[in-house]
Short mmCIF file of C-alpha atoms and ligand atoms in Angstrom, two decimals:
data_model
loop_
_atom_site.label_atom_id
_atom_site.label_comp_id
_atom_site.label_asym_id
_atom_site.label_seq_id
_atom_site.Cartn_x
_atom_site.Cartn_y
_atom_site.Cartn_z
CA MET A 132 1.69 25.21 5.07
CA THR A 133 1.45 21.46 4.36
CA GLN A 134 -1.99 21.53 5.99
CA LEU A 135 -3.19 23.32 2.86
CA ILE A 136 -2.10 20.48 0.60
CA PRO A 137 -5.01 18.05 0.25
CA ILE A 138 -4.65 14.36 1.09
CA LEU A 139 -6.90 11.41 0.45
CA THR A 140 -5.93 8.29 2.42
CA ILE A 141 -7.11 4.86 1.29
CA ASP A 142 -6.44 2.10 3.82
CA GLY A 143 -7.48 -1.50 3.71
CA PRO A 144 -6.34 -5.12 3.64
CA SER A 145 -4.45 -6.87 0.87
CA GLY A 146 -6.45 -7.33 -2.34
CA SER A 147 -9.16 -4.82 -1.41
CA GLY A 148 -8.49 -2.99 -4.69
CA LYS A 149 -6.91 0.01 -2.97
CA GLY A 150 -3.87 -0.02 -5.29
CA SER A 151 -5.86 0.13 -8.54
CA ILE A 152 -8.35 2.59 -7.08
CA SER A 153 -5.74 4.91 -5.56
CA LYS A 154 -3.81 5.04 -8.85
CA ARG A 155 -6.93 5.81 -10.87
CA VAL A 156 -8.16 8.45 -8.41
CA SER A 157 -4.72 10.13 -8.28
CA GLU A 158 -4.64 10.26 -12.09
CA GLN A 159 -8.12 11.79 -12.26
CA LEU A 160 -7.23 14.40 -9.65
CA GLY A 161 -3.70 15.01 -10.98
CA TRP A 162 -2.35 14.37 -7.46
CA HIS A 163 0.77 12.45 -6.41
CA TYR A 164 0.46 8.82 -5.44
CA LEU A 165 2.08 6.99 -2.52
CA ASP A 166 1.96 3.20 -2.49
CA SER A 167 3.27 2.77 1.07
CA GLY A 168 3.24 -1.04 0.83
CA SER A 169 5.99 -0.77 -1.81
CA LEU A 170 8.25 0.85 0.78
CA TYR A 171 7.87 -2.13 3.12
CA ARG A 172 8.26 -4.50 0.17
CA ALA A 173 11.36 -2.64 -1.10
CA LEU A 174 12.93 -2.76 2.36
CA GLY A 175 12.31 -6.52 2.42
CA ILE A 176 14.01 -6.95 -0.96
CA ALA A 177 16.90 -4.72 0.12
CA ALA A 178 17.32 -6.83 3.29
CA ILE A 179 17.66 -9.98 1.20
CA LYS A 180 20.06 -8.29 -1.21
CA HIS A 181 22.29 -6.98 1.60
CA LYS A 182 21.96 -10.21 3.63
CA VAL A 183 20.30 -8.42 6.55
CA ASP A 184 18.43 -10.71 8.95
CA ILE A 185 14.71 -9.80 8.72
CA ASP A 186 14.36 -10.31 12.49
CA ASN A 187 17.10 -7.77 13.23
CA GLU A 188 15.16 -4.53 13.84
CA GLY A 189 18.29 -2.34 14.27
CA ALA A 190 19.90 -3.55 11.04
CA LEU A 191 16.62 -3.02 9.13
CA VAL A 192 16.40 0.55 10.45
CA GLU A 193 19.99 1.19 9.33
CA LEU A 194 19.09 -0.13 5.86
CA ILE A 195 16.25 2.43 5.48
CA SER A 196 18.73 5.27 4.94
CA ARG A 197 20.20 3.31 2.04
CA ILE A 198 17.00 2.87 0.05
CA ASN A 199 15.50 5.38 -2.34
CA LEU A 200 12.13 4.58 -3.86
CA GLU A 201 10.49 6.45 -6.73
CA PHE A 202 7.21 5.88 -8.56
CA LYS A 203 7.31 6.79 -12.23
CA ARG A 204 4.45 6.85 -14.75
CA THR A 205 5.51 4.65 -17.69
CA ASP A 206 4.84 5.39 -21.39
CA GLN A 207 2.04 2.79 -21.20
CA GLY A 208 0.29 4.94 -18.59
CA ASP A 209 1.12 2.46 -15.81
CA TRP A 210 3.35 2.98 -12.74
CA GLY A 211 6.92 1.77 -12.47
CA VAL A 212 8.76 1.42 -9.15
CA LEU A 213 12.45 2.29 -8.99
CA LEU A 214 14.52 1.07 -6.03
CA ASN A 215 17.84 2.98 -6.01
CA GLY A 216 17.25 3.66 -9.72
CA GLU A 217 16.52 0.03 -10.62
CA GLU A 218 13.06 -1.05 -11.91
CA VAL A 219 11.66 -3.55 -9.38
CA ARG A 220 7.89 -3.51 -9.90
CA SER A 221 7.53 -7.19 -10.86
CA LEU A 222 10.01 -8.21 -8.14
CA LEU A 223 7.91 -6.42 -5.49
CA ALA A 224 4.60 -7.86 -6.71
CA THR A 225 4.98 -11.46 -5.52
CA GLU A 226 3.04 -12.87 -2.57
CA GLU A 227 6.35 -13.96 -0.93
CA VAL A 228 7.56 -10.36 -0.90
CA GLY A 229 4.15 -9.29 0.48
CA GLN A 230 4.60 -11.74 3.37
CA LEU A 231 8.16 -10.51 3.93
CA ALA A 232 6.93 -6.90 4.01
CA SER A 233 4.20 -7.81 6.50
CA LYS A 234 6.82 -9.46 8.77
CA ILE A 235 9.20 -6.49 8.88
CA ALA A 236 6.23 -4.09 9.21
CA VAL A 237 5.63 -5.30 12.79
CA PHE A 238 8.77 -3.46 14.03
CA GLU A 239 8.02 -0.10 15.67
CA LYS A 240 11.41 1.42 14.78
CA VAL A 241 11.11 0.32 11.16
CA ARG A 242 7.68 2.01 10.96
CA GLU A 243 9.08 5.17 12.57
CA GLY A 244 12.04 5.10 10.18
CA LEU A 245 9.73 5.01 7.18
CA LEU A 246 7.51 7.88 8.37
CA ALA A 247 9.60 10.71 6.88
CA LYS A 248 9.94 8.90 3.55
CA GLN A 249 6.15 8.58 3.36
CA ARG A 250 5.44 12.17 4.45
CA ALA A 251 7.87 13.46 1.77
CA PHE A 252 5.21 12.53 -0.81
CA HIS A 253 2.88 15.16 0.66
CA ILE A 254 3.52 17.93 -1.85
CA MET A 255 1.43 20.14 -4.13
CA PRO A 256 -1.04 19.73 -5.74
CA GLY A 257 -2.13 16.88 -3.44
CA LEU A 258 -1.59 13.26 -2.47
CA VAL A 259 -3.46 9.98 -2.63
CA ALA A 260 -1.84 7.67 -0.05
CA ASP A 261 -2.56 3.94 -0.01
CA GLY A 262 -1.67 1.55 2.84
CA ARG A 263 -2.65 0.18 6.24
CA ASP A 264 -2.06 3.19 8.53
CA MET A 265 -2.28 6.20 6.22
CA GLY A 266 -5.38 7.74 7.84
CA SER A 267 -4.62 6.52 11.37
CA VAL A 268 -0.88 7.26 11.83
CA VAL A 269 0.99 8.70 8.84
CA PHE A 270 -1.54 11.38 7.83
CA PRO A 271 -4.01 11.55 10.75
CA ASN A 272 -5.13 15.07 9.75
CA ALA A 273 -6.07 14.10 6.19
CA ALA A 274 -9.34 15.74 5.16
CA HIS A 275 -10.47 12.70 3.16
CA LYS A 276 -10.21 9.15 4.46
CA VAL A 277 -11.48 5.91 2.97
CA TYR A 278 -11.33 2.36 4.35
CA LEU A 279 -11.68 -0.10 1.51
CA THR A 280 -12.30 -3.80 2.00
CA ALA A 281 -13.87 -6.92 0.44
CA SER A 282 -14.40 -10.52 1.53
CA ALA A 283 -11.21 -12.65 1.84
CA ASP A 284 -12.46 -14.96 -0.97
CA GLU A 285 -13.05 -12.07 -3.33
CA ARG A 286 -9.70 -10.49 -2.46
CA GLY A 287 -7.95 -13.83 -3.00
CA LYS A 288 -9.54 -14.22 -6.45
CA ARG A 289 -8.47 -10.71 -7.45
CA ARG A 290 -4.92 -11.17 -6.24
CA TYR A 291 -4.73 -14.56 -8.02
CA LYS A 292 -5.91 -12.98 -11.30
CA GLN A 293 -3.35 -10.15 -10.96
CA LEU A 294 -0.50 -12.63 -10.35
CA ILE A 295 -1.50 -14.81 -13.34
CA GLU A 296 -1.78 -11.72 -15.57
CA LYS A 297 1.72 -10.71 -14.54
CA GLY A 298 2.96 -14.18 -15.51
CA ILE A 299 3.58 -15.13 -11.86
CA ASN A 300 2.78 -18.75 -10.98
CA ALA A 301 0.04 -19.05 -8.30
CA ASN A 302 -2.52 -21.38 -6.74
CA LEU A 303 -5.88 -19.88 -5.71
CA SER A 304 -6.29 -21.61 -2.33
CA ASP A 305 -2.68 -20.78 -1.38
CA VAL A 306 -3.28 -17.14 -2.32
CA ILE A 307 -6.45 -16.97 -0.15
CA GLN A 308 -4.58 -18.62 2.75
CA ASP A 309 -1.67 -16.15 2.38
CA ILE A 310 -4.12 -13.24 2.38
CA GLU A 311 -5.79 -14.49 5.57
CA GLN A 312 -2.42 -14.96 7.27
CA ARG A 313 -1.30 -11.47 6.25
CA ASP A 314 -4.63 -9.93 7.44
CA GLU A 315 -4.14 -11.63 10.78
CA ARG A 316 -0.60 -10.23 11.19
CA ASP A 317 -1.43 -6.72 9.89
CA LYS A 318 -4.52 -6.38 12.13
CA ASN A 319 -3.02 -7.80 15.30
CA ARG A 320 0.45 -6.25 15.45
CA ALA A 321 1.16 -3.94 18.39
CA THR A 322 2.31 -0.90 16.37
CA SER A 323 0.00 0.84 13.86
CA PRO A 324 -2.23 -2.16 13.16
CA LEU A 325 -4.66 -2.08 10.25
CA VAL A 326 -7.76 -0.32 11.62
CA VAL A 327 -10.68 1.64 10.21
CA PRO A 328 -9.39 5.20 10.80
CA LYS A 329 -11.59 7.59 12.73
CA ASP A 330 -13.76 9.58 10.25
CA ALA A 331 -13.04 7.19 7.36
CA VAL A 332 -15.78 6.31 4.87
CA TYR A 333 -16.12 2.49 4.84
CA ILE A 334 -16.50 0.93 1.39
CA ASP A 335 -17.01 -2.79 0.75
CA SER A 336 -15.94 -3.42 -2.84
CA SER A 337 -16.90 -7.14 -2.96
CA HIS A 338 -19.75 -6.52 -5.42
CA LYS A 339 -18.48 -3.35 -7.06
CA THR A 340 -16.37 -2.74 -10.16
CA ILE A 341 -13.20 -0.63 -9.98
CA ASP A 342 -15.02 2.10 -11.95
CA GLU A 343 -17.90 2.20 -9.45
CA VAL A 344 -15.54 2.55 -6.49
CA VAL A 345 -13.45 5.22 -8.27
CA GLN A 346 -16.63 7.23 -8.94
CA GLN A 347 -17.81 6.77 -5.33
CA VAL A 348 -14.45 8.01 -3.98
CA LEU A 349 -14.34 10.99 -6.36
CA SER A 350 -17.88 11.98 -5.37
CA LEU A 351 -16.89 11.90 -1.68
CA LEU A 352 -14.25 14.52 -2.44
CA LYS A 353 -16.66 16.66 -4.45
CA ASN A 354 -19.28 16.60 -1.72
CA LYS A 355 -16.97 17.57 1.13
O1 DC B 603 -0.19 -3.02 0.42
P1 DC B 603 0.84 -4.16 0.25
O2 DC B 603 0.23 -5.52 0.02
O3 DC B 603 1.86 -3.85 -0.78
O4 DC B 603 1.62 -4.21 1.67
C1 DC B 603 2.57 -5.21 1.97
C2 DC B 603 2.71 -5.33 3.49
O5 DC B 603 3.36 -4.15 3.99
C3 DC B 603 1.42 -5.45 4.27
O6 DC B 603 0.99 -6.79 4.41
C4 DC B 603 1.74 -4.80 5.59
C5 DC B 603 2.82 -3.80 5.26
N1 DC B 603 2.28 -2.43 5.20
C6 DC B 603 2.13 -1.78 6.40
O7 DC B 603 2.36 -2.36 7.47
N2 DC B 603 1.71 -0.48 6.41
C7 DC B 603 1.44 0.15 5.27
N3 DC B 603 1.04 1.42 5.31
C8 DC B 603 1.56 -0.52 4.03
C9 DC B 603 1.98 -1.83 4.03
#
């Protein structure tokens, strides 16, 4: 039955614009939205809160059953993230939490433990799933797959602008360095590394606006 529910996967490195684009595309289509990175980020935050060692794979897996993550559209038309009922969007958005998420994401059992939580988002009328392994591992049978990227400099500038807009203190060269470090870890880990999924349409957004990419993605769906 679930094979009849459409999925669009959008994978790519940090700062590629996949978050903004996935949200906009899901709104246009009226489909659900999964920001899988938030799950890894939320688990990282929960580990700190419960004093779980982030190198202890077994303890992290045990913690998964104790986290509940929901995405809620706010009155301002934006997305809020609730971790066990508590709003954590700004807490999850920092580069430190991104690094933490990338570190715990190397563990095979942690990734396996998060599979069911991610697949639970696959419900009618459809799903836009954003992450690193959406098209390759979590939803390998998705009918629509996109790999979105941009140069590390461009991604660093975007991430820096987002952080400043959110009132988070940042330094551009540190942000670019963090992005390169995270790319390195996400692409070279043994389990579910960031790859261009088979059959994915490759889009380089370095010289494109968000609107242009959103239109390009929507037209891919129309033409298939
Ligand atoms: O998309 P993001 O920046 O919120 O992701 C944070 C980290 O979580 C990322 O550096 C690696 C990990 N991640 C992952 O391994 N697999 C995913 N599908 C999503 C995120």
